[in-house]
Every structure is written in C-alpha cells, then in structure tokens.
Short mmCIF file of C-alpha atoms in Angstrom, two decimals:
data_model
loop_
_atom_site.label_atom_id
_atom_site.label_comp_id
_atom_site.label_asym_id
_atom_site.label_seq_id
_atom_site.Cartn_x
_atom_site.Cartn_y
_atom_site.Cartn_z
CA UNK A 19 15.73 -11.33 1.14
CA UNK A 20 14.10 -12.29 4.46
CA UNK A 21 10.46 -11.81 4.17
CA UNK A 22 9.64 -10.15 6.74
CA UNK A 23 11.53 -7.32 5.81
CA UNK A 24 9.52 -7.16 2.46
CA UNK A 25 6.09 -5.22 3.00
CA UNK A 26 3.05 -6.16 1.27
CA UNK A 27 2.27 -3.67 -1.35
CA UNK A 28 -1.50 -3.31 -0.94
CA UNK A 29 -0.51 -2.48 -1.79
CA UNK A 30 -2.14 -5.40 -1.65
CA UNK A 31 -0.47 -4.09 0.05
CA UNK A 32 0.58 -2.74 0.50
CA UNK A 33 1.83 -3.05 -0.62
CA UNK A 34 2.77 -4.97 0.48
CA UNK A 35 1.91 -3.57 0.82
CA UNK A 36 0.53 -3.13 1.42
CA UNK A 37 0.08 -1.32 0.14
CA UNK A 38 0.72 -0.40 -1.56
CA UNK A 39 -0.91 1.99 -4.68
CA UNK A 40 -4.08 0.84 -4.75
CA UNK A 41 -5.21 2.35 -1.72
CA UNK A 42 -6.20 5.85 -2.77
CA UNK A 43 -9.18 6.72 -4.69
CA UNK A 44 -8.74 10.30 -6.21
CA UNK A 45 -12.52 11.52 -6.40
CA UNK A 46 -13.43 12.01 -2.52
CA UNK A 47 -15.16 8.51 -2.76
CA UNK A 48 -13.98 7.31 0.83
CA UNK A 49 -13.41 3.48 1.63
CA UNK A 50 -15.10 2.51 4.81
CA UNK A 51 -12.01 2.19 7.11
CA UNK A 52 -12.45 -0.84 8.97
CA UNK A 53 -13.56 -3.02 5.56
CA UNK A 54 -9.90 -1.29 4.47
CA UNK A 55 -7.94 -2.44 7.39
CA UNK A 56 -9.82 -5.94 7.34
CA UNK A 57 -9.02 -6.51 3.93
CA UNK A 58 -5.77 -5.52 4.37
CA UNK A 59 -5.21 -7.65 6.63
CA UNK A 60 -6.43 -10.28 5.03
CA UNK A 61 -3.90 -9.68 2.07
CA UNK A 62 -1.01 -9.52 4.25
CA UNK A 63 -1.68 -12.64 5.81
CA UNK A 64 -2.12 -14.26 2.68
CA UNK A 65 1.16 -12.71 1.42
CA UNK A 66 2.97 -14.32 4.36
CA UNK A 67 1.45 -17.52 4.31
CA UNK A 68 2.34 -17.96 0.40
CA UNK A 69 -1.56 -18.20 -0.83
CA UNK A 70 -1.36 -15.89 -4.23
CA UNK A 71 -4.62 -17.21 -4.88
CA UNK A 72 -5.89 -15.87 -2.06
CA UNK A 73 -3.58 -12.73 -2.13
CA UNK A 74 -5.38 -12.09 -5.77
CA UNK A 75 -8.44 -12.37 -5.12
CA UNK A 76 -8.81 -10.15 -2.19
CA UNK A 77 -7.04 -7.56 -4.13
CA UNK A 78 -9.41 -7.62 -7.10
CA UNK A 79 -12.58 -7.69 -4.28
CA UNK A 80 -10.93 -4.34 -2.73
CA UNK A 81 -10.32 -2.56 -6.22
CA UNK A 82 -13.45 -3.60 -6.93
CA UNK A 83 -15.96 -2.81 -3.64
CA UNK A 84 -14.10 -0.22 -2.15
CA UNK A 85 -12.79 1.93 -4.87
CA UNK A 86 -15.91 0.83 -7.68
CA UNK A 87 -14.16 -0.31 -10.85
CA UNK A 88 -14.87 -2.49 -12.90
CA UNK A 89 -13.82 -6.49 -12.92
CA UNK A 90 -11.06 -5.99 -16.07
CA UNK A 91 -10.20 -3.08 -14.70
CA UNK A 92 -9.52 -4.02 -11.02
CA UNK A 93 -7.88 -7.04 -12.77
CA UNK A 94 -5.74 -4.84 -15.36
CA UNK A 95 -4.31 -2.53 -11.99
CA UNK A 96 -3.66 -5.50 -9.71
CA UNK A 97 -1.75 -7.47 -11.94
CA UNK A 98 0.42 -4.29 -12.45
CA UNK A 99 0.71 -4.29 -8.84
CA UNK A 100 1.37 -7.54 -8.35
CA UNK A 101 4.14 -7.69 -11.11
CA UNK A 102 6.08 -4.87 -9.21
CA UNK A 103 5.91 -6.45 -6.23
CA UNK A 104 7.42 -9.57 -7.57
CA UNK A 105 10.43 -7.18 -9.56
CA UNK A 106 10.78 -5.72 -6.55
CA UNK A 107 11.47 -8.46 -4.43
CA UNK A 108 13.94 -10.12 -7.08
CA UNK A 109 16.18 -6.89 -6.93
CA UNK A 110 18.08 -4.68 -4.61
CA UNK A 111 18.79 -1.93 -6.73
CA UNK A 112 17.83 -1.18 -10.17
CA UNK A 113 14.49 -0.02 -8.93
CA UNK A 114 13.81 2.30 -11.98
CA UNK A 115 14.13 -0.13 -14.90
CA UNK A 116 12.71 -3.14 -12.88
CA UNK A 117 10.04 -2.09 -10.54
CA UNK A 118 8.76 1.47 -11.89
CA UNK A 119 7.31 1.24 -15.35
CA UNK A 120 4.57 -1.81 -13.72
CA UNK A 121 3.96 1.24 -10.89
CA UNK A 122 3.36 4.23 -13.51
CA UNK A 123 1.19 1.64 -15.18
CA UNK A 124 -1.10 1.08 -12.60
CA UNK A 125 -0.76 4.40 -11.63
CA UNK A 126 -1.83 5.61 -15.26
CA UNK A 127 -4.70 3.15 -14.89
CA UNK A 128 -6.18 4.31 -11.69
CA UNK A 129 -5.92 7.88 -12.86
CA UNK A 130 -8.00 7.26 -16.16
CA UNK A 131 -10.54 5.27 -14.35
CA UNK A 132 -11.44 8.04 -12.13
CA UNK A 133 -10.31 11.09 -13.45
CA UNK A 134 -7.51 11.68 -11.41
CA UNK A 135 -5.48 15.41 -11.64
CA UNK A 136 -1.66 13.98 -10.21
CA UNK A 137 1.48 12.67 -12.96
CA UNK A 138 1.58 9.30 -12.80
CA UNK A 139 5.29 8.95 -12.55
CA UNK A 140 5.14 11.14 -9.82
CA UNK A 141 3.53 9.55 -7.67
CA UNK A 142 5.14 5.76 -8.46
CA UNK A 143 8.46 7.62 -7.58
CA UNK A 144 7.01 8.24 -4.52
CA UNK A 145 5.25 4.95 -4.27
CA UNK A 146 8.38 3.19 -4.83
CA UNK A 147 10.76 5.54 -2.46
CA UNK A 148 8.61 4.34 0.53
CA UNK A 149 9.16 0.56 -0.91
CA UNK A 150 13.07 1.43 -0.58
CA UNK A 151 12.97 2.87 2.43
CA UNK A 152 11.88 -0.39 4.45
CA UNK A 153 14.80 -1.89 2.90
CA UNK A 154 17.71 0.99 3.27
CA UNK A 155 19.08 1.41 7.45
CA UNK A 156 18.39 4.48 8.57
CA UNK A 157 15.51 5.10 6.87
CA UNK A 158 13.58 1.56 7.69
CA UNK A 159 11.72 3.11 11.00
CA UNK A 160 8.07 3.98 11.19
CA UNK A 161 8.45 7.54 11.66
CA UNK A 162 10.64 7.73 7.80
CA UNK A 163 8.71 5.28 6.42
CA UNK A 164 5.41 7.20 7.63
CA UNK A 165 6.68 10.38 6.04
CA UNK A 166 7.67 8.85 2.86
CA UNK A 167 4.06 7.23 2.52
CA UNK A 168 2.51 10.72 3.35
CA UNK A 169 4.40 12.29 0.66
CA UNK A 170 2.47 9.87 -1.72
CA UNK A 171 -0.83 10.79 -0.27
CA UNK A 172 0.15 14.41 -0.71
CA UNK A 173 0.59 13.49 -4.61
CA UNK A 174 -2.56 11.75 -4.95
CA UNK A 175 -5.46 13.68 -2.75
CA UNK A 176 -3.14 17.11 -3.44
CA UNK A 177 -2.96 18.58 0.22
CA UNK A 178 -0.98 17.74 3.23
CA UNK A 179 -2.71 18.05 7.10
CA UNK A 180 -1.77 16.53 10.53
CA UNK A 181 -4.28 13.62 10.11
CA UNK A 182 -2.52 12.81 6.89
CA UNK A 183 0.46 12.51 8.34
CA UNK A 184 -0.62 10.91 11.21
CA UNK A 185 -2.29 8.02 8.81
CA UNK A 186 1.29 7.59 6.68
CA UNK A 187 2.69 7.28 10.45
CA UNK A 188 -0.09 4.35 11.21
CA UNK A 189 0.31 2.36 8.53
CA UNK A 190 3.65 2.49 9.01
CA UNK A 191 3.58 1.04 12.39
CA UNK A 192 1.67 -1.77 11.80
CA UNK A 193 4.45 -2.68 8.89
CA UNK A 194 6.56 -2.27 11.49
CA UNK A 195 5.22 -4.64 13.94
CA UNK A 196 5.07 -7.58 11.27
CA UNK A 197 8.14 -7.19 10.41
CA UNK A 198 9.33 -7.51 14.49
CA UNK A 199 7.10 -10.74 14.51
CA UNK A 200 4.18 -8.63 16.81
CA UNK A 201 3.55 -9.59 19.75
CA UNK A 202 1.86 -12.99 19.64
CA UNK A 203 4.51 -14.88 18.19
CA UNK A 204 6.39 -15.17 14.36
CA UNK A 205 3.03 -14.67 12.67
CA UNK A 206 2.79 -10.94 14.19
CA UNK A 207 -0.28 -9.74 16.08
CA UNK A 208 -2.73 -9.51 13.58
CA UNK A 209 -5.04 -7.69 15.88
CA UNK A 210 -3.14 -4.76 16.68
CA UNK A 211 -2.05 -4.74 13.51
CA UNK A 212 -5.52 -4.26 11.97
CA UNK A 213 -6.56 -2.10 14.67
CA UNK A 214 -3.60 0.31 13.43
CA UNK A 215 -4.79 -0.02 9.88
CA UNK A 216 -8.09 0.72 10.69
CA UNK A 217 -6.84 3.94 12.66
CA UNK A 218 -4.87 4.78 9.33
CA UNK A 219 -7.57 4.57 7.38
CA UNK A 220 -9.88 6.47 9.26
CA UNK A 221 -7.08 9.38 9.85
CA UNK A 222 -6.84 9.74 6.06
CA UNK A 223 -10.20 9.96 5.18
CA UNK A 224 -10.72 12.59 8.11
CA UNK A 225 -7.64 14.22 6.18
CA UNK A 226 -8.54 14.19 2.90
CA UNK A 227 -12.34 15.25 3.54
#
C-alpha cells in the first residue's frame, strides 16, 4: 500500500491518524488546540519518517497531558491504537475481524476512564468507516472523508453543529494535503498542515462547548 495513502490514526493519528480515536475526550475537558495540532503533527511526521519510538511516545504524552489519564492507562489505549493501525495497514478488506475488536478496545477504555455515555462499537464502526474511506475512490476526498469523521464526533460528544462539521472537514484537508505531497515538496507542508489542524481543533471545541 503506498504510504501516503495510509493516514495516521492519531489517531496518533490519526490516526493516522491521525487520528485517529484518541482525540476526543467525552467530559467537556477541552485540549488546547494548537498543543493538539502541534502534537499531531509531530506524530504524523514521525509516522512518515518510520520513528515508532518517537510515534509512541508522543502518543502516550498526548493521552496523557491533553486528555489527563494516567501513564498505564494512556499506555493500555495507545497500544490498542497502535495495533489497529498496524492490522489495518496489512489488509484491504476484512476490516471487522482484523482492525475492529483493537478499536472497540480502546474505545471501551477511553469510555471507562472518563465516564463516557456512547457504545463503544459504535463509534469504532464509525472510527474505522472514515479509515476506509481514504482508501475506497469516490469516497477518498476531503469533503467524504470530513463527513465520515464528523459522524464519529457526533457519536462521541452526542450533538452535531456547523463548527463540528466544519472541524471533520479540516482535519480532513490537511490528510489530504499529505497525502498530495503539500506544497513544499514529498514531505508535505507541514505548516499548513498544522495550521489546518489547529483550525480543526479549535472548530470542535467551539462545537462541542
């Protein structure tokens, strides 16, 4: 699979992702944008430049400072994350026996830790039908790709606005444009990139408040 085409789930992305689950903490506790996007960033070019150490470690120092758990626990969600990013990658279809039961996991996971109200399968459906969609024609541009990742923050925060939809849109984009190589070369424009994160970010908290 050429690697550009594969988005870094948080998340993390992504989730590449970034992401992607790991994004969305379920008590009105709201990341500070711009440490998001930065982090983000961060992962993705980590992802791309085959560091996993690095990739691991930011995604641990996210789970951990931006959404307050715990070290095992930050540790216990990423690895789920990480696991269905990796059975994702290895297959083109399947999705439901290889890639979903590591995504209700960490799904589960981040539910119990903060006393989230949405199904857990639920929302790793949905989590995993915006994965899909960056690989399936037709559905691979920003604006179906932006819809599909609202629909998961419709799941998890329980409401739907403009500003929502506008951040699934964002993030999106700046998928997007790594995957086109950006605008400063093969490496993508990491800039613009995390200047539309950062624009994502700060639409969804101003959606979810």
């Amino acid at each position: 699979m050429r690697r550009g085409r594969l988005y870094l789930q948080l998340l993390i992305v992504g989730l590449c992702i970034l992401g992607a689950g790991w994004y969305f903490y379920p008590r009105r506790f709201l990341p500070d944008p711009r440490a998001l996007a930065e982090a983000e960033t961060r992962m993705w070019q980590a992802y791309y430049g085959d560091d996993p150490k690095l990739l691991a470690t930011e995604l641990v120092s996210v789970l951990r400072e931006q959404y307050g758990l715990s070290y095992l626990r930050a540790a216990q969600i990423g690895s789920d994350l990480l696991d269905a990013t990796l059975a994702f990658q290895r297959n083109r279809d399947n999705y439901e026996e290889a890639v979903l039961p590591h995504l209700e996991r960490a799904y589960g996971r981040l539910r119990s830790a903060h006393g989230g109200s949405w199904d857990a399968g639920e929302a790793a459906r949905a989590e995993l039908d915006w994965w899909a969609a960056r690989r399936t024609p037709g559905r691979d541009n920003p604006e179906e790709v932006g819809r599909a990742i609202a629909r998961l923050y419709a799941i998890l925060y329980g409401k739907s606005n403009a500003r929502i939809q506008e951040a699934g849109y964002l993030r999106a984009r700046a998928a997007n444009l790594r995957d086109r190589g950006g605008l400063a070369g093969p490496d993508g424009d990491w800039s613009e990139i995390q200047r539309l994160l950062e624009q994502s970010y700060t639409a969804l908290v101003d959606g979810v408040r």
